[in-house]
Amino acid sequence: MLQTLRWSAGRVVSALITLLGVSILIFAAVRLMPGGYEDIILGPLASPEERAALAAAYGLDQPIIIQYFAWIGQILTGDLGVSFVTQSPVVEELAKRIPVTALLTVMALFVTLVIGIPLGIWTGVRSGAKQGGAMGRIASGFGISVPEFVLGSIVIFVFSRLSLGIQVGGFSNIGSGFGPTFQALLLPALVLSVFCVAAAARTTRDAVMSVLVEPHITAAVARGETPWHIVRHHVIRNAGIPILTLLATVTAYLLGGAVIVETIFNIPGLGSFMVTGLDRRDFAVVQAAVLFAATVFIVVSLVLDLITSALDPRVAVTGKAGS
Amino acid sequence: MKQNRTRARAATGTALALGLACVLSSCAAPASESGSATQTEAAPGFLAVADDALTGSGALTVQLDYDTSEADGLDPQTAQTARSWMIMGLVYETLVTTDENFEIQPGLATAWEQPDDTTYVFTIDTAATFSNGRALTPEDVVGSLQRQMESLSVWSGQMGPVESIEATGADQVTVKLSEPYAPFLAALANTPAAILPMQEVNDGSVDLTTTMLGTGPYLVDAHRQDESWTFTANPEWRGGDDLAVQTLELQIVDQESTRQAALREGSAGLANFVSIDALTQLADAPDARVLNQSQSDFYYVNVNSQTPGSPLEDQDVRFAINTAIDRQAIADIVFAGETAPTGVTPSNLPGACSVDALPSEQATIEDAKKIIEESGAGDTTLNMVVYTSEPVMGQIAQLIQQQLDEIGVTVEIEQFDTATYNARVFGAPADFDLSVGWFAGYVDPSMVTKWWNPEQALFNAGYTGVHEDLNELITAGASETDPEARAEVFTELCATADEYSEIVPLVHRPSIVGFDTAALSPTIQSNEGYGNILRDITEYRLPAAE
């Protein structure tokens, strides 16, 4: 128990160090990019004096170290700064957009869990059968290899020509009701989930297959347990840890994929906000959005690690899940 | 000579047309077929004319590719981009405006006189009121124009040598210039010269950076940056009750394919497109009509003459490169014939120079090859910088790369986002050999020609030299008011700039406008100088609700 607590505390500390590293990396990356906010907003016609004045107004003429510590100081007080473009506090801007991305991500995650994992179990169990195995491999291979921007473009093309009652590109804010928002996010969520469904199916299938060859499964078969009973009581439980690990990866992937999908489908979420911010060198926005995404990933990973260690205490001792 | 040049390129042009055009238009039917069909004018100077038989009124949704982001907020006087001018132009009005032939027409000034070359006497429309109900006064006009002149913004330079602005009657304002300046009225016709509520600005009750208060047909109801604008009809507008579009929603939709989808399915009544491919890609949509509005804006190539040791310091080398660039091929291949070549003065503006008469168009490819060979410029690989937010830039660059390859010049294309592009091209020192960009063409040639003088256009000082002969022609073009004499100046100016070959104009930048015929009957001019695709929105007609 003490060992588990010590291991958990270590994981929390390493998560905080990772977050600090991410903050330094984000800050340095966006500040070292060529071109500044003043170049974009004022354009080439502005005089050097006008550009210098605008840079000074936003503190962009200060040394990068001073800017970094000023930013970190702000963050520790809960202030993420002001968007250069909208002139609104970044916290307010994120508050408008995070729910949209969260709903999109949750919908995609739901599809992943509902389709990906059962599909993986089914193909794993039927790995010996020609039809099931081949179909699973083809479906997951397709899902993993087709990028979102290709799939999204195809979906927009198809659904703009075939009126199936699903609107393309007409996002309704959550405030206007859940129904229209859900409908607007349906296609993007499906596009976003394709890779994750495929990845979940593959991982689950491999995990199931690795469990199925273990002696206790052979013993269960010998005891005359039904296939469904074996899957439910022996396979799913033992295949759970790699699936949990996958969920952390999928969460990170969904946040990254949302950037592309939101841009393609014109959804005013965190992803499209971040892309626009990057284009305009709206540093406070990019830094806050990336830091938020990194925090979500780190926290999810941490929580899943803790759950994993609870499920299998050997993780806390050896750092590896038992087989 | 010109024929030799054309023949020498026939094979290459055909091959490129087959290859590149297929890629660019997704191997759809040639754009010229549908494009030419869609470009039939509904009336002289108009691609579409609203159907007055339609009596409906209500909401219109317009999808645009990007929002404005002004460093100084919503102040029209400091607005720098055509998109800002269009959006702010829904609320603000100017003393004069331009028509489908780029001619100046009355706006808030019902009439004007010009007793001499340097004096303009405007009669102000006393029926005009701001949306807060206060009547427009000559003092608003005087204050607005003075404020613009004192702002030192880009547009204050376009206003010319204004000496004095005075109210000379209850409905009269007189502007005196220190010397004749032909583009003066054209500069007054754009949103940065908008007439502002100066009484409220001066007493501090209105902050123009956060509030738009004008005499125009619309009021801002809501704005979510990069998402949408909502406008409602201004009940105080002197245009009366004949406004069909009572609510206007501008949705910002970055992806061209999504805007196309919205037009197909009817969730947008009107949308803009940058890619010429929209003409063909929407050709089969039953209710969508797509038009190619001719803009005075144009693409150009910068040829950096200011990098020490660069072969581009040599004017002959630059001219050889200019000679090898085939403007017509760019129009035909990259734009499927839907645009036209231009010189320094936008070719669709009155008095513009003839592209065919340019020295580089008269020269031969063989001469260009010889210069490159003798200069040793072919031993160096030149970079060509383009930005990615407008994909056609990369396509133009690819074609120029192949054209320059014909004379032995190797070009490596580097594509960046806009901020990086700006830093590389407009930074000090400039960090590129060749770059592709575009200029707004405005509605008077002299408003553009000044960009060839780096002492006025500071942004290009890093890559162009100062040429007194060219600068004198630029000044002469602005001060000459006789149309024929002015056209002669422009011919010489275009030729001189062409020989220096530091900023090489290519072709006009198309503006593709699509609309849903089931939802909207718009009026759209064939030509546009200030990027205002909603210029005639007060003329739009909507079908009556069923």
Coordinates of C-alpha atoms in Angstrom, one line a residue, chain A residues 23-184:
Chain A
S23 CA 4.9 25.3 -20.9
I24 CA 8.5 26.1 -21.7
L25 CA 8.3 24.3 -25.0
I26 CA 5.0 26.0 -26.1
F27 CA 6.2 29.4 -25.1
A28 CA 9.6 29.1 -26.9
A29 CA 8.0 27.5 -30.0
V30 CA 5.4 30.2 -30.6
R31 CA 7.7 33.1 -29.7
L32 CA 10.5 31.8 -31.9
M33 CA 8.3 31.5 -35.0
P34 CA 9.1 34.0 -37.7
G35 CA 6.7 36.9 -38.0
G36 CA 4.8 38.6 -35.2
Y37 CA 1.3 39.7 -34.3
E38 CA 2.1 43.2 -35.5
D39 CA 3.2 41.9 -38.9
I40 CA -0.1 40.1 -39.4
I41 CA -2.5 42.7 -38.0
L42 CA -0.9 45.8 -39.4
G43 CA 0.2 44.2 -42.6
P44 CA 3.0 45.3 -44.8
L45 CA 1.7 48.8 -45.5
A46 CA 2.3 49.9 -41.8
S47 CA 5.4 51.8 -40.9
P48 CA 8.1 50.3 -38.7
E49 CA 7.1 52.8 -36.0
E50 CA 3.5 51.6 -36.0
R51 CA 4.6 48.0 -35.8
A52 CA 7.0 48.8 -32.9
A53 CA 4.3 50.7 -31.0
L54 CA 1.9 47.7 -31.3
A55 CA 4.5 45.2 -30.2
A56 CA 5.3 47.4 -27.2
A57 CA 1.6 47.7 -26.3
Y58 CA 1.5 43.9 -25.9
G59 CA 4.9 43.6 -24.3
L60 CA 6.2 41.7 -27.3
D61 CA 9.3 43.9 -27.3
Q62 CA 10.5 42.4 -24.0
P63 CA 13.2 39.7 -23.7
I64 CA 11.6 36.2 -24.1
I65 CA 12.6 35.1 -20.6
I66 CA 10.8 38.1 -19.0
Q67 CA 7.8 37.4 -21.2
Y68 CA 7.8 33.7 -20.1
F69 CA 8.0 34.5 -16.4
A70 CA 5.3 37.1 -16.7
W71 CA 3.1 34.5 -18.4
I72 CA 3.7 31.9 -15.8
G73 CA 3.0 34.4 -13.1
Q74 CA -0.3 35.2 -14.7
I75 CA -1.2 31.5 -15.1
L76 CA -0.5 30.8 -11.4
T77 CA -3.1 33.5 -10.6
G78 CA -5.6 32.0 -13.0
D79 CA -5.2 34.7 -15.6
L80 CA -4.4 33.3 -19.1
G81 CA -4.0 36.7 -20.6
V82 CA -5.9 38.6 -23.3
S83 CA -6.5 37.5 -26.8
F84 CA -4.7 40.1 -29.1
V85 CA -7.3 39.6 -31.8
T86 CA -10.6 39.6 -29.8
Q87 CA -9.3 41.8 -27.0
S88 CA -11.2 39.5 -24.6
P89 CA -9.7 37.5 -21.7
V90 CA -8.5 34.1 -23.0
V91 CA -10.3 32.4 -20.1
E92 CA -13.6 33.8 -21.5
E93 CA -12.7 32.7 -25.0
L94 CA -11.8 29.2 -23.9
A95 CA -14.9 29.0 -21.8
K96 CA -17.0 29.5 -25.0
R97 CA -15.0 27.0 -27.0
I98 CA -14.0 24.2 -24.6
P99 CA -17.6 22.9 -24.2
V100 CA -17.9 22.6 -28.0
T101 CA -14.7 20.6 -28.2
A102 CA -15.5 18.6 -25.1
L103 CA -18.9 17.6 -26.6
L104 CA -17.3 16.7 -29.9
T105 CA -14.6 14.7 -28.1
V106 CA -17.0 12.9 -25.8
M107 CA -19.3 12.0 -28.8
A108 CA -16.2 10.6 -30.7
L109 CA -15.1 8.8 -27.5
F110 CA -18.5 7.3 -27.1
V111 CA -18.5 6.0 -30.6
T112 CA -15.0 4.6 -30.0
L113 CA -16.1 2.8 -26.9
V114 CA -19.4 1.5 -28.3
I115 CA -18.1 0.4 -31.6
G116 CA -14.3 0.0 -31.3
I117 CA -14.1 -2.2 -28.2
P118 CA -16.9 -4.6 -29.0
L119 CA -15.5 -4.9 -32.6
G120 CA -12.1 -5.7 -31.1
I121 CA -13.5 -8.3 -28.8
W122 CA -15.5 -9.9 -31.6
T123 CA -12.6 -10.0 -34.1
G124 CA -10.3 -11.2 -31.3
V125 CA -12.6 -14.0 -30.4
R126 CA -13.2 -14.9 -34.1
S127 CA -9.5 -14.5 -34.9
G128 CA -9.5 -18.1 -36.0
A129 CA -12.4 -17.6 -38.3
K130 CA -11.5 -16.4 -41.8
Q131 CA -14.4 -14.0 -42.4
G132 CA -14.4 -12.2 -39.0
G133 CA -10.6 -11.7 -38.9
A134 CA -10.3 -10.5 -42.5
M135 CA -13.2 -8.1 -42.1
G136 CA -11.8 -6.7 -38.9
R137 CA -8.4 -6.2 -40.4
I138 CA -9.7 -4.4 -43.5
A139 CA -12.0 -2.1 -41.5
S140 CA -9.4 -1.2 -38.9
G141 CA -6.7 -0.8 -41.6
F142 CA -9.0 1.6 -43.5
G143 CA -9.8 3.5 -40.4
I144 CA -6.2 3.9 -39.3
S145 CA -4.8 4.9 -42.7
V146 CA -7.3 7.5 -44.0
P147 CA -6.6 10.9 -42.5
E148 CA -9.4 13.1 -41.1
F149 CA -9.0 15.9 -43.6
V150 CA -9.5 13.4 -46.4
L151 CA -12.4 11.7 -44.7
G152 CA -13.9 15.0 -43.7
S153 CA -13.7 16.4 -47.2
I154 CA -15.4 13.3 -48.6
V155 CA -18.1 13.5 -46.0
I156 CA -18.7 17.2 -46.7
F157 CA -18.9 16.5 -50.4
V158 CA -21.3 13.6 -50.1
F159 CA -23.6 15.2 -47.5
S160 CA -23.7 18.5 -49.4
R161 CA -25.0 16.6 -52.4
L162 CA -27.3 14.1 -50.7
S163 CA -29.8 15.8 -48.4
L164 CA -30.1 13.2 -45.6
G165 CA -31.4 15.6 -43.1
I166 CA -27.9 16.3 -41.7
Q167 CA -26.7 19.8 -42.1
V168 CA -23.1 20.4 -43.1
G169 CA -21.1 23.4 -41.8
G170 CA -24.0 25.1 -39.9
F171 CA -22.9 25.0 -36.3
S172 CA -25.4 26.0 -33.6
N173 CA -24.1 27.2 -30.3
I174 CA -24.8 25.0 -27.3
G175 CA -26.9 27.9 -25.9
S176 CA -29.4 27.4 -28.8
G177 CA -30.3 23.9 -27.6
F178 CA -28.7 20.5 -27.4
G179 CA -30.5 19.1 -30.4
P180 CA -29.2 21.4 -33.1
T181 CA -25.7 21.3 -31.6
F182 CA -25.8 17.5 -31.5
Q183 CA -26.9 17.4 -35.1
A184 CA -24.1 19.8 -36.1

